[in-house]
Coordinates of C-alpha atoms in Angstrom, one line a residue:
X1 CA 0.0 0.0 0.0
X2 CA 1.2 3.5 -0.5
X3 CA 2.7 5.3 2.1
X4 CA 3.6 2.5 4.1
X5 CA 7.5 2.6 5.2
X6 CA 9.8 -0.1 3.4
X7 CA 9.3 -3.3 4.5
X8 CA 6.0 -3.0 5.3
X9 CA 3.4 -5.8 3.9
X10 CA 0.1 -5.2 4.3
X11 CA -0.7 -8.6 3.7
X12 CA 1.3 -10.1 6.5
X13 CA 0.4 -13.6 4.9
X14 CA 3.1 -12.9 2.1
X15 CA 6.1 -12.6 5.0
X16 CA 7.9 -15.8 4.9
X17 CA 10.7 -14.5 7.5
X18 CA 10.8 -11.8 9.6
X19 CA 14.5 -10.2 10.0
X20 CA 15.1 -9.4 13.8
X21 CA 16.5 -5.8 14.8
X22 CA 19.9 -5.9 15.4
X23 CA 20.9 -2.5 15.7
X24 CA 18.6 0.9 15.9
X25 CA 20.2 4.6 16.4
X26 CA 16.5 6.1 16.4
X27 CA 16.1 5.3 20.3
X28 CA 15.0 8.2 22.2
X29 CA 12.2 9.1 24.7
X30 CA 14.1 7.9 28.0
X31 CA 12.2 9.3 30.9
X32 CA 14.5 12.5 32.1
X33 CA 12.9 12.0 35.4
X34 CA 15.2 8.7 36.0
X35 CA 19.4 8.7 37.3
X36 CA 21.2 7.7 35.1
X37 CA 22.0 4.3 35.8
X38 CA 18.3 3.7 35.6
X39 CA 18.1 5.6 32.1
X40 CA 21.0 3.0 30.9
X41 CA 19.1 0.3 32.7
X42 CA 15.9 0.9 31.1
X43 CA 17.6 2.0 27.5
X44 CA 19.2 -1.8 27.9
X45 CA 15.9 -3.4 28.4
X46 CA 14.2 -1.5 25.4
X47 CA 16.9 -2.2 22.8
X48 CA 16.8 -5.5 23.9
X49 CA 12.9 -6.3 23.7
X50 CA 13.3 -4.1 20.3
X51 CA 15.1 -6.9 19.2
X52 CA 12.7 -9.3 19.7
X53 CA 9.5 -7.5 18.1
X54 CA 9.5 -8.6 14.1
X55 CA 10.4 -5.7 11.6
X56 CA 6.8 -5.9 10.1
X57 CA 5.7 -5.0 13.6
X58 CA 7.7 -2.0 13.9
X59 CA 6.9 -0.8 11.1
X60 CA 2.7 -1.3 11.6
X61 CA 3.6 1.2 14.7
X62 CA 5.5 3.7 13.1
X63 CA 2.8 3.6 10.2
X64 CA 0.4 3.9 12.6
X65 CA 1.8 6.5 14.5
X66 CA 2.6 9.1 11.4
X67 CA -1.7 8.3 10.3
X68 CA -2.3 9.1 14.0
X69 CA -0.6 12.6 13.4
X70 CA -1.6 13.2 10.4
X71 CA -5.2 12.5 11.4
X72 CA -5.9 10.3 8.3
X73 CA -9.2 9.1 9.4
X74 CA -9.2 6.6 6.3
X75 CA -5.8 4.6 6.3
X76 CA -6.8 4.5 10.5
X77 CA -9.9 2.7 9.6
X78 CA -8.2 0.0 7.1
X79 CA -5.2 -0.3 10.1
X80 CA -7.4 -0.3 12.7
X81 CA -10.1 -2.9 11.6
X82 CA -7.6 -5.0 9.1
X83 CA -3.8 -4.8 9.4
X84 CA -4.3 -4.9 13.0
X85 CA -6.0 -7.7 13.3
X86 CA -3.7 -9.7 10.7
X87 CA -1.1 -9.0 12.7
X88 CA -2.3 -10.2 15.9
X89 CA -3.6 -13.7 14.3
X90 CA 0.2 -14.3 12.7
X91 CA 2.2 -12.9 15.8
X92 CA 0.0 -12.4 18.5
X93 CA -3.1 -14.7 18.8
X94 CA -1.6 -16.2 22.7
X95 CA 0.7 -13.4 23.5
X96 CA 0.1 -10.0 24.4
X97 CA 2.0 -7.2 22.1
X98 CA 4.8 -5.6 23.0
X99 CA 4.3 -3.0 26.1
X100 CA 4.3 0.6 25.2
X101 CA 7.4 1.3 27.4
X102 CA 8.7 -0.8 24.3
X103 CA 7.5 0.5 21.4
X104 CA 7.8 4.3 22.6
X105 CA 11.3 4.5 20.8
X106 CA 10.0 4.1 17.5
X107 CA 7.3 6.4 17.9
X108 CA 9.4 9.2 19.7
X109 CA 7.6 8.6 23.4
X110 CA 4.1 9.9 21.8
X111 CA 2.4 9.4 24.8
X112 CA -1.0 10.3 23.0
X113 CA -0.4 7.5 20.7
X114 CA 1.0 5.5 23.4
X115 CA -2.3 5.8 25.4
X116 CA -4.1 4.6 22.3
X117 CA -1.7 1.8 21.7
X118 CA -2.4 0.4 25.8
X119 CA -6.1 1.0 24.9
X120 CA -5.7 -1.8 22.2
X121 CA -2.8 -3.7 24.0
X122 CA -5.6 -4.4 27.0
X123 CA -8.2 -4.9 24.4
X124 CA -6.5 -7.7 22.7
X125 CA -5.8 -9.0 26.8
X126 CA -9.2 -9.0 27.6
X127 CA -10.3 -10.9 24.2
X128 CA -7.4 -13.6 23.3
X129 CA -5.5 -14.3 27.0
X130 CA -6.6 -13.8 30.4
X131 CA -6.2 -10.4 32.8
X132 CA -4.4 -10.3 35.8
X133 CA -5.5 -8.0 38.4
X134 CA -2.6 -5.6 37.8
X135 CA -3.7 -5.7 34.0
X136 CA -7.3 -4.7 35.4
X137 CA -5.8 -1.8 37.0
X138 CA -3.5 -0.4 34.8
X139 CA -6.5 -0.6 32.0
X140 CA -8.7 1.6 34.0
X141 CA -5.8 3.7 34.6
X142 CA -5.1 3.9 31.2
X143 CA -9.0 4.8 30.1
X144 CA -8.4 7.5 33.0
X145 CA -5.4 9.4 31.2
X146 CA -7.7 8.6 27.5
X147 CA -10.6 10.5 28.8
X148 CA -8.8 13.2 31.4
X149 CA -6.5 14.2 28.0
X150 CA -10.1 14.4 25.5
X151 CA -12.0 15.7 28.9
X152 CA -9.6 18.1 30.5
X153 CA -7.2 19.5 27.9
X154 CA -7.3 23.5 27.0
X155 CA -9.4 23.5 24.1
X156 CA -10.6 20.8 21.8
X157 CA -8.0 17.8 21.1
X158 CA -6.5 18.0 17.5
X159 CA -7.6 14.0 17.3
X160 CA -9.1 12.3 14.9
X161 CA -10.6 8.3 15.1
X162 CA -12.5 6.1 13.2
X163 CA -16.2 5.4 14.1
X164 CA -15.7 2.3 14.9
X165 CA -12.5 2.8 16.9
X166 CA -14.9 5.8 19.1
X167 CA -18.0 2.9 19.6
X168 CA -15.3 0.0 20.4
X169 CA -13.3 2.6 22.9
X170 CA -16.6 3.5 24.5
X171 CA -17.9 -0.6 24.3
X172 CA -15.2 -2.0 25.8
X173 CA -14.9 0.5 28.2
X174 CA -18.0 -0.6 29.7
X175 CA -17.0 -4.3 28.8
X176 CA -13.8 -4.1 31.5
X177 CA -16.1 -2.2 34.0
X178 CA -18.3 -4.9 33.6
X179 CA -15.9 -7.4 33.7
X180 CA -14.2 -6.0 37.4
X181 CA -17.6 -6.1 39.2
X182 CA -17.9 -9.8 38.5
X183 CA -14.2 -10.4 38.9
X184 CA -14.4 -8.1 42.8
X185 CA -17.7 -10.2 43.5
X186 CA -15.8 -13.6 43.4
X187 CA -13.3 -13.7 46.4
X188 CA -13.5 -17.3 47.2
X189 CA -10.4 -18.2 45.1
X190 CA -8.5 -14.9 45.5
X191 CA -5.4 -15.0 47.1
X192 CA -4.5 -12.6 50.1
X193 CA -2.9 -10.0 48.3
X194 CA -5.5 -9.8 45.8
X195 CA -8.1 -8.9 48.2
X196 CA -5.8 -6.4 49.9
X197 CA -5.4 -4.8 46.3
X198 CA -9.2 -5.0 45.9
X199 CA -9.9 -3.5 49.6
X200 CA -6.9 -0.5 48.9
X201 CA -8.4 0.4 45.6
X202 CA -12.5 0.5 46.3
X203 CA -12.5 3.6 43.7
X204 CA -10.8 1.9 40.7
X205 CA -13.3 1.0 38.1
X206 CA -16.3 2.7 40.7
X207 CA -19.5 2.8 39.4
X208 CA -19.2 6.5 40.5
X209 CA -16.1 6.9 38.0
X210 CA -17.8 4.9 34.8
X211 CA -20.7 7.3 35.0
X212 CA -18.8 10.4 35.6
X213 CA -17.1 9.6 32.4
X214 CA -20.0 8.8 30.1
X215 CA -22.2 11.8 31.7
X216 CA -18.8 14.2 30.9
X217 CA -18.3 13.1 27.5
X218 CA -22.1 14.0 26.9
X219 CA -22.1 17.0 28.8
X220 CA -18.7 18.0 26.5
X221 CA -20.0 17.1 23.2
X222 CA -23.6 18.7 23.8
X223 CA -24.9 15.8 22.3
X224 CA -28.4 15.8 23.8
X225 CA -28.7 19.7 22.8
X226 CA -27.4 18.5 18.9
X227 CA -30.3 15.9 19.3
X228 CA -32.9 17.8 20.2
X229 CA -32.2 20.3 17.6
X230 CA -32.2 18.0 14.8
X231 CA -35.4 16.1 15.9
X232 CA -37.1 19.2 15.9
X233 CA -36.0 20.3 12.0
X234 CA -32.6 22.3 13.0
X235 CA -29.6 21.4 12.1
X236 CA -27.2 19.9 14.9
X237 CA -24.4 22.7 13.9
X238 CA -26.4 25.0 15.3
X239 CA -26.4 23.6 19.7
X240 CA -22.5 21.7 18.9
X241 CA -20.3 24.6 20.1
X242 CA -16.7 24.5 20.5
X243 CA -16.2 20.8 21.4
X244 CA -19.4 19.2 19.8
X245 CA -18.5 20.5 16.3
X246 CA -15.4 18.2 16.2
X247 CA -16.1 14.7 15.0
X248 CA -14.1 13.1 18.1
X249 CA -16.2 14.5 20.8
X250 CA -19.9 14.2 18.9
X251 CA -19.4 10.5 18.3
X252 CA -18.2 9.9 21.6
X253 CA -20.7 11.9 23.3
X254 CA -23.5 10.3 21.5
X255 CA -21.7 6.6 21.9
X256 CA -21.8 7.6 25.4
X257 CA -25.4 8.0 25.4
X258 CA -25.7 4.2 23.9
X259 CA -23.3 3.3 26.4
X260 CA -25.7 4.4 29.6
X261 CA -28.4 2.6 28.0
X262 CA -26.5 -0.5 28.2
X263 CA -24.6 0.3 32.1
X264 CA -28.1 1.3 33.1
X265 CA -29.6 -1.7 32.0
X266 CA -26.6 -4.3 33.6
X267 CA -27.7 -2.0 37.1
X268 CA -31.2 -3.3 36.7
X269 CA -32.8 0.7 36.0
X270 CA -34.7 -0.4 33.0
X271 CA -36.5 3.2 32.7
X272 CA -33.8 5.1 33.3
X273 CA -32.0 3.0 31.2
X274 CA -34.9 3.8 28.0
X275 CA -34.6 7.0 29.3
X276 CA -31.4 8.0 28.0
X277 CA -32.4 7.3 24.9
X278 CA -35.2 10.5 24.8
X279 CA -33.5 12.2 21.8
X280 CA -32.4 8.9 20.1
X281 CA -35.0 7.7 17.4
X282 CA -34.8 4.4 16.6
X283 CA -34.5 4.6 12.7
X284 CA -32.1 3.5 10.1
X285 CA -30.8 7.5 9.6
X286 CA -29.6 7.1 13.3
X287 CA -26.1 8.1 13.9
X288 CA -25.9 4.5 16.0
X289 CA -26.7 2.8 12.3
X290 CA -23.1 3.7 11.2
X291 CA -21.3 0.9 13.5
X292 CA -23.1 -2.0 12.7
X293 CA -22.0 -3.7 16.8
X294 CA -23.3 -0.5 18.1
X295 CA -26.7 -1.1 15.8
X296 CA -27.0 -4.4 17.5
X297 CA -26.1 -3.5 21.5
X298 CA -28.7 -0.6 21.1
X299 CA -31.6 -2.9 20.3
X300 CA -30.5 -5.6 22.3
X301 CA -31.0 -3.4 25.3
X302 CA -34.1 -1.5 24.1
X303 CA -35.4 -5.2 23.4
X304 CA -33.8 -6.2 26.7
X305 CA -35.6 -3.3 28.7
X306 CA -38.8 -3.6 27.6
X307 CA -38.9 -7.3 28.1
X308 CA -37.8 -6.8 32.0
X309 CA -40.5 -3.9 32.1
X310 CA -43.3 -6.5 30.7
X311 CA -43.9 -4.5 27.5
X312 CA -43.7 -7.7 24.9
X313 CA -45.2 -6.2 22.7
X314 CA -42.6 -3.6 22.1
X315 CA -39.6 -5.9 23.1
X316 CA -40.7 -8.3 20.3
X317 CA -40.3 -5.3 17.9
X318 CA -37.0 -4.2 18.6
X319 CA -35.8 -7.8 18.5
X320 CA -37.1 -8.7 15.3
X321 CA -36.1 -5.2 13.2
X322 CA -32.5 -6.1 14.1
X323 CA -32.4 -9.4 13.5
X324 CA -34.0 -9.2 10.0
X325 CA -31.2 -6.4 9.7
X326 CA -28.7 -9.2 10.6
X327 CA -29.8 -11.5 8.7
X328 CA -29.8 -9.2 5.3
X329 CA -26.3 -8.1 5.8
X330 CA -24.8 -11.3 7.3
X331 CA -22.9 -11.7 3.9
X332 CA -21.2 -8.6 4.9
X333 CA -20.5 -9.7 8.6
X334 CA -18.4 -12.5 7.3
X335 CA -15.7 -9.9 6.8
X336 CA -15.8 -8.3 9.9
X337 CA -13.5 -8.8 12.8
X338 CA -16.9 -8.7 15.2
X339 CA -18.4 -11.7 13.1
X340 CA -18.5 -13.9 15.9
X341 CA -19.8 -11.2 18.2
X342 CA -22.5 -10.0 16.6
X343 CA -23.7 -13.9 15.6
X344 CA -23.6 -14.5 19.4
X345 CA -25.7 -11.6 20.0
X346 CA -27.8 -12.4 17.1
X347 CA -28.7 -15.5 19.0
X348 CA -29.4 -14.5 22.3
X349 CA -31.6 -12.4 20.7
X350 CA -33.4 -15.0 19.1
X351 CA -33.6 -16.6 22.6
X352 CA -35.4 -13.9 24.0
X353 CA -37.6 -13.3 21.4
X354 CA -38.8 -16.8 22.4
X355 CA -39.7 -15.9 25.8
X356 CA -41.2 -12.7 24.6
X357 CA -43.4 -15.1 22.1
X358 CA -43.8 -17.5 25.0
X359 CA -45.8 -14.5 27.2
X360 CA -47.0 -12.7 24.6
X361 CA -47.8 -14.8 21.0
X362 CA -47.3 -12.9 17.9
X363 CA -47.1 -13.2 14.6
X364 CA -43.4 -13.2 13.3
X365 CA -42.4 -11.8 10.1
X366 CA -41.2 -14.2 7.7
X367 CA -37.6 -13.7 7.4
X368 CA -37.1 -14.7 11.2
X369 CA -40.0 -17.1 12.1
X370 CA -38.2 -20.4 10.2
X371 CA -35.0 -19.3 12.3
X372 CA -36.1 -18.7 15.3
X373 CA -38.7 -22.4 15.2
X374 CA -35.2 -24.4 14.1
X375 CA -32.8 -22.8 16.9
X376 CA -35.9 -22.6 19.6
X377 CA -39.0 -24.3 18.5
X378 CA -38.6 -27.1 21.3
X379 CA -38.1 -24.7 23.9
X380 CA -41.0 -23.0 22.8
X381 CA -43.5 -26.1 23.2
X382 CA -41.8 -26.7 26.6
X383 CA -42.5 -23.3 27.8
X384 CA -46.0 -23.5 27.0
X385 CA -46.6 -26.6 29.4
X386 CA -47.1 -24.6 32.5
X387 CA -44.5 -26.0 35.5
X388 CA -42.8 -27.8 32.9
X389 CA -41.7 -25.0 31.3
X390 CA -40.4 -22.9 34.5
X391 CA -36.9 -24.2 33.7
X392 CA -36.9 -23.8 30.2
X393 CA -37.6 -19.8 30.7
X394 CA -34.9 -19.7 33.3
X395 CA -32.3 -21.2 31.1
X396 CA -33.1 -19.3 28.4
X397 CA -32.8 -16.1 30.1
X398 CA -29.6 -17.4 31.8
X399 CA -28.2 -17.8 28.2
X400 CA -29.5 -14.5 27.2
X401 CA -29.6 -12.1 29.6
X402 CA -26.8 -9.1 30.0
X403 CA -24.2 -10.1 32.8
X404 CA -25.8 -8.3 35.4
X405 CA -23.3 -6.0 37.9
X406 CA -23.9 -5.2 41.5
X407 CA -23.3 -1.2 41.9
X408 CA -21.1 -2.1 45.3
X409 CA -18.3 -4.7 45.9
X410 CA -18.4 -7.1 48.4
X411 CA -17.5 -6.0 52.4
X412 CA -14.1 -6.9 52.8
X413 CA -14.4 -6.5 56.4
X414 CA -17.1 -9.4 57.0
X415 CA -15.5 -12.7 56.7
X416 CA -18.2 -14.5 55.6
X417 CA -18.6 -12.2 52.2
X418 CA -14.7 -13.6 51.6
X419 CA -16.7 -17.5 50.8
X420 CA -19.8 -15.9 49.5
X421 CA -20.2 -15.2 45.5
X422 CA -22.4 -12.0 44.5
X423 CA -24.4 -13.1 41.5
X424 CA -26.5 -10.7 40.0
X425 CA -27.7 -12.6 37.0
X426 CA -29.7 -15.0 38.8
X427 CA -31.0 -12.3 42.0
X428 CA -32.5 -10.8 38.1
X429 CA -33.6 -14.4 37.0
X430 CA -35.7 -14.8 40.0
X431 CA -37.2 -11.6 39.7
X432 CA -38.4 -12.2 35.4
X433 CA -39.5 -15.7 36.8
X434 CA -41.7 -14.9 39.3
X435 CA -43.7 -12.4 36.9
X436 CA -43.5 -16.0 34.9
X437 CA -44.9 -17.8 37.6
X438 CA -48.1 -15.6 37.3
X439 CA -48.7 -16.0 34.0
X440 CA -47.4 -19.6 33.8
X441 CA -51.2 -21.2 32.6
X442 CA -52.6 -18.7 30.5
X443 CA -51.1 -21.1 27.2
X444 CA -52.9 -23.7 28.6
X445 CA -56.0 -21.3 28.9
X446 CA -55.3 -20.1 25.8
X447 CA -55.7 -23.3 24.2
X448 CA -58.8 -24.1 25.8
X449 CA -60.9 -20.9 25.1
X450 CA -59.7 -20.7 21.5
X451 CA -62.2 -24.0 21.0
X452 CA -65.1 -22.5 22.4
X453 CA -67.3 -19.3 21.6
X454 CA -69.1 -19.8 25.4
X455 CA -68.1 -21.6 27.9
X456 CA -69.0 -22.3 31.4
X457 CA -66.8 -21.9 34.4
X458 CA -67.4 -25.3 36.1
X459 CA -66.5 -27.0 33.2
X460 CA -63.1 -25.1 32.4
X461 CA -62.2 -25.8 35.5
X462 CA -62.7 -29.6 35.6
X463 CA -60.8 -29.1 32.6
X464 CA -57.7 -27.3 34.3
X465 CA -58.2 -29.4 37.2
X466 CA -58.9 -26.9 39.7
X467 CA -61.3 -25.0 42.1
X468 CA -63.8 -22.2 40.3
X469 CA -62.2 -19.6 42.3
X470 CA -58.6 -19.4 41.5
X471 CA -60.1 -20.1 37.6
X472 CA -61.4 -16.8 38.1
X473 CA -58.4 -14.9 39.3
X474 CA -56.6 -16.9 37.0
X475 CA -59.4 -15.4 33.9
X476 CA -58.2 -12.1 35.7
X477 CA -55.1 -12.0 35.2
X478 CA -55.1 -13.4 31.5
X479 CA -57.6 -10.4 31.0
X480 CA -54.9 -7.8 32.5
X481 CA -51.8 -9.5 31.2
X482 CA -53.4 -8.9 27.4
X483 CA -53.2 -5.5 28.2
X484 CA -49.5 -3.8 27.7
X485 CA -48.4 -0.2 27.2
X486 CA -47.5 -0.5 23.4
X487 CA -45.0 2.1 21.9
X488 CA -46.8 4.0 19.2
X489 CA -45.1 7.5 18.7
X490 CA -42.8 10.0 21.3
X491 CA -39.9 8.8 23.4
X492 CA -39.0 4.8 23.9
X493 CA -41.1 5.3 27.9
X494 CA -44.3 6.6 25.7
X495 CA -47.0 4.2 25.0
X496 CA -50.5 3.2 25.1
X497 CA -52.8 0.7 26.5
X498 CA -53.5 -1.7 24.2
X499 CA -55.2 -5.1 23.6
X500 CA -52.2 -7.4 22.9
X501 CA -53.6 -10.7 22.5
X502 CA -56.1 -12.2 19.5
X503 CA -58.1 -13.5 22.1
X504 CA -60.3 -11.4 24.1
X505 CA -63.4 -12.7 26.6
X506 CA -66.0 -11.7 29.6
X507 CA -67.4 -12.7 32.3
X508 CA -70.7 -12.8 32.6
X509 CA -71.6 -14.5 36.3
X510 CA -70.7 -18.2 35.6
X511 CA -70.5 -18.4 31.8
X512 CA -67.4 -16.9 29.5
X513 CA -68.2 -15.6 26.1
X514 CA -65.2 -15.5 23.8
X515 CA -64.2 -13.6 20.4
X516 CA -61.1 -14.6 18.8
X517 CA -59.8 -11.8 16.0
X518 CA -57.5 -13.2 13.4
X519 CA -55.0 -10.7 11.7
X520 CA -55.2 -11.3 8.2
X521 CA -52.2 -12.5 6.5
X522 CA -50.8 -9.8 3.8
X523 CA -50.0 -11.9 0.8
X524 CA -49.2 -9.0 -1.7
X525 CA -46.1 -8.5 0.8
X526 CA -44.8 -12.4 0.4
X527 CA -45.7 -12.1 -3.1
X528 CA -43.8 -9.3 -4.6
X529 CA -40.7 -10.6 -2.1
X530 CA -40.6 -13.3 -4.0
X531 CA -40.9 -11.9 -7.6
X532 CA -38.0 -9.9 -7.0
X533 CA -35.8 -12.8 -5.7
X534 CA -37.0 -14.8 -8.8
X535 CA -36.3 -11.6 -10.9
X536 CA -32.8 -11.4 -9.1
X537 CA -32.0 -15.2 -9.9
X538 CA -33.2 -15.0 -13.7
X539 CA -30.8 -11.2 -13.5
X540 CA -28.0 -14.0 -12.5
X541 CA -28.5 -16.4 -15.2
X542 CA -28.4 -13.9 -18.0
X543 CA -25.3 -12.6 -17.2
X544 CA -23.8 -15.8 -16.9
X545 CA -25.1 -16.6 -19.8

C-alpha cells in the first residue's frame, strides 16, 4: 500500500521470515525524570525487547503512529479494523504485544499514541489471554489518562478516530467495568494480596467513575442539545459549540449516550436506562446505524428493557427489526473482525424473542420465524406446558440475559462475604421468573378458550383441574396480562394501552363468552418478495449466460 514505510506488507500472509532488529540509532524518549543508571538500565531493556519484536511490527507502529498525526481518518480505519488484526492472528493470537514502554522508541515517546496503543494492548488481553489483576488496574488507569487528555485538555484535542475505533473505545470500556464487578464479587479463590489490592483500591473502576465519564463526554459534546435540535427540524451545527463540532467529541458523546443505555440496564434501571435514549430515534438514519455492533447493542438493550418492564409487545419489535437487519447483511458480517460477536448476540436475541413469544404470541415476520422455530422451536412447546416450562424460561434467560453488575463490591471487612459469591444474574432471574410464575397457565387457557365461543366456568375448571375460584383470578389476570403499554409515537417510555392478544373474553356471572380476531395475513407483501428474488435469480442467469 502507499505510504507505508519499506518493508511494510500489508498482507502479513506474504512474509515468509521476519529479519530481527539488530541495531537501531533512532532510540530516544528515556524518561529524564530517572538517574542515570536507571536511564542506561531501562535503555538496555528496550533495545533489547526491540530486538525481539519482528520488523513488520515495527513498522505497523510507526505507520500507525505518522496516520495518528496526520489524522488520516481513512488509512486509521483499514489499520485499525484490518492490518491490526492480521497482525495479531500471525504474531500475536496467545501473546500480548509488545508494552508501550517498548515501542515508545520508535514512535518518539508519543504518549498520546501510546495511550491509544495500551487502549488496544488491554483490548486484545481482555479478548485472546486472560487479565491479571494488575492488567485490570492499569487498564482503567489507562482509560483515566484517554478521557482526562479528550475531557480536560485547553481546548478541543486536534484527534481524529475512526467510528468504529470511538464505539469499540466506548464498548469495551463498559465491557472491563463490567468485567471487574464480577471479577471483585468472586473472592472465594482470590489469594491474600489480591483482596488487599481490591480493599486498597475501592475507587478503581467505581460505578461513580464509569458514570462520571460517560455523563462528561455527553455533557462536553452537547450531544443531547445537537439531538434535540435536529429532531425538531434544525440542524445539529447549530447547539455543537466549540467541542461538539469536532467529529471526536460528537461521536463519543453520542456513543456515550448508547453506552448508559447499556450500564443502566446491567444495574437493573430499566426506565432510566430507555430514558437516556429520549432524543435517540430508533430509525435507520440514526447516527448509531453507522457501527453496525453498536446497531446491535442498542436494540439488544431497548429489546432487553422492555422485556424486564413487561412490555412484549414492544420488546418483540426491537428484536425482530435487528435481526431481520442481521440476517440481510450477514454476507457482509463475514468480513468483519466482530463476526462472531454479533452472531452471538444475534442468538441470544433469538432466545429472548422466544420468551417474549412465549408470554405474549405474535405473529413473526417471515424472514425470522423459520430461524427462530429451528434454533428454539422445542423450547417454545416446553415453555408453553405450564410447570414444565419454569426451567426452560430460566435457562433461556440465563443464556440470554446481560451479565448483570452489583453497583457495590463485596464487604471486605465481614469474613463470611470472603466464601460468599455475589451473583446478580440470577438475583434478576428470580425476579423475570416470578412475573412468569403468574402468568405460567394462561397457554394452557389459551388453548382451551380458543375451541369454544361460550363456555361455562365449572367445566373449564374440571378441565384445568382446579377450584372455580382461582379459575377466576386466574381469567383475571389473563384479561390484565393482554393488556400492555404499546409504543406508538414519542420517546421509547411513551405508550398506550392496548389489547395485545387475539383473544379477548368476559365474564358474565358463571358463563365466558369469547371472540377470537384473526390478523389477516398480507400476501401481496410475500408475493412481490418473491418476484424480485426470482427476478434477481433469472438477473444471474443472464449474465452468466
Amino acid at each position: 500500500m502507499e505510504g507505508y514505510p519499506e518493508g511494510y506488507e500489508e498482507e502479513i500472509d506474504l512474509v515468509e521470515e521476519i529479519d530481527l532488529l539488530t541495531n537501531n540509532d533512532d532510540y530516544a524518549g528515556v524518561d529524564e525524570d530517572l538517574d542515570e543508571d536507571d536511564q542506561m538500565q531501562l535503555l538496555i531493556l528496550q533495545q533489547q525487547y526491540a530486538q525481539e519484536i519482528p520488523e513488520v511490527v515495527k513498522n505497523f507502529i510507526i505507520y500507525f503512529h505518522r496516520n495518528i498525526l496526520e489524522n488520516n481518518v481513512y488509512e486509521l480505519h483499514g489499520i485499525y479494523e484490518n492490518s491490526f488484526n492480521r497482525l495479531t492472528e500471525k504474531f500475536y493470537a496467545k501473546t500480548p504485544w509488545p508494552e508501550a514502554d517498548y515501542i515508545a522508541p520508535l514512535v518518539n515517546d508519543d504518549q498520546v499514541f501510546l495511550t491509544l496503543y495500551r487502549e488496544l494492548y488491554y483490548r486484545h488481553i481482555y479478548s485472546k489471554l486472560t487479565p491479571t489483576i494488575e492488567h485490570r488496574f492499569h487498564s482503567y488507569e489507562n482509560y483515566c489518562d484517554l478521557f482526562n487528555f479528550i475531557l480536560n485538555s485547553e481546548g478541543p484535542v486536534s484527534l481524529e478516530l475512526p467510528n468504529q475505533w470511538l464505539w469499540d473505545i466506548i464498548d469495551e470500556f463498559i465491557y472491563q467495568f463490567q468485567s471487574f464487578c464480577n471479577y471483585r464479587s468472586r473472592l472465594k479463590n482470590k489469594t491474600e494480596e489480591e483482596i488487599a489490592l481490591l480493599r486498597d483500591n475501592i475507587q478503581v473502576w467505581s460505578c461513580y467513575s464509569v458514570l462520571n465519564v460517560l455523563y462528561s463526554l455527553i455533557t462536553k459534546s452537547r450531544i443531547t442539545e445537537q439531538l434535540l435540535v435536529s429532531k425538531h427540524g434544525g440542524d445539529m451545527i447549530e447547539a455543537a459549540g466549540e467541542y461538539g463540532s469536532r467529529t471526536l467529541y460528537k461521536m463519543l458523546g453520542y456513543f456515550s449516550i448508547i453506552g448508559l443505555l447499556r450500564v443502566h440496564c446491567l444495574l437493573g434501571d430499566y426506565t432510566l436506562a430507555l430514558k437516556m435514549m429520549d432524543n435517540i430515534e430508533l430509525s435507520k438514519k440514526a447516527l448509531f446505524a453507522r457501527v453496525t455492533a453498536c446497531h446491535v447493542t442498542t436494540y439488544y438493550y431497548v429489546g432487553f428493557a422492555y422485556m424486564m418492564m413487561r412490555r412484549y409487545a414492544d420488546a418483540i419489535k426491537a428484536f425482530s427489526h435487528i435481526l431481520v437487519f442481521i440476517a440481510r447483511t450477514k454476507m457482509y458480517h463475514t468480513r468483519s473482525y466482530q463476526f462472531d460477536q454479533i452472531n452471538k448476540k444475534g442468538d441470544q436475541m433469538y432466545a429472548l424473542l422466544t420468551i417474549c413469544i412465549a408470554l405474549c404470541p405474535t405473529r413473526l415476520d417471515e424472514n425470522i420465524h423459520p430461524h427462530l422455530r429451528e434454533k428454539y422451536g422445542e423450547h417454545l412447546i416446553k415453555m408453553q406446558r405450564g410447570e414444565e416450562g419454569l426451567q426452560t424460561f430460566e435457562d433461556l434467560f440465563l443464556y440470554a440475559c446481560p451479565k448483570f453488575i452489583s453497583p457495590n463490591g463485596p464487604n471486605f471487612e465481614d469474613p463470611n462475604a470472603l466464601t460468599q459469591t455475589i451473583e446478580p444474574h440470577h438475583h434478576h432471574a428470580k425476579i423475570f421468573l416470578s412475573e412468569v410464575r403468574h402468568q405460567i397457565l394462561i397457554p394452557t387457557l389459551r388453548s382451551y378458550l380458543k375451541l369454544y365461543t361460550t363456555m361455562g366456568i365449572d367445566k373449564l375448571s374440571a378441565f384445568l383441574d382446579i377450584d372455580a375460584e382461582t379459575l377466576r383470578t386466574q381469567l383475571l389476570i389473563v384479561k390484565q396480562k393482554s393488556r400492555q403499554q404499546k409504543w406508538t409515537s414519542g420517546t421509547l417510555l411513551e405508550g398506550e394501552y392496548v389489547t395485545t392478544s387475539d383473544l379477548d373474553f368476559c365474564l358474565k356471572q358463571d358463563m365466558i363468552h369469547i371472540a377470537e380476531s384473526k390478523v389477516g395475513r398480507r400476501y401481496g407483501d410475500w408475493f412481490l418478495r418473491h418476484i424480485n428474488k426470482f427476478q434477481d435469480i433469472i438477473a444471474g442467469m443472464d449474465l452468466r449466460n
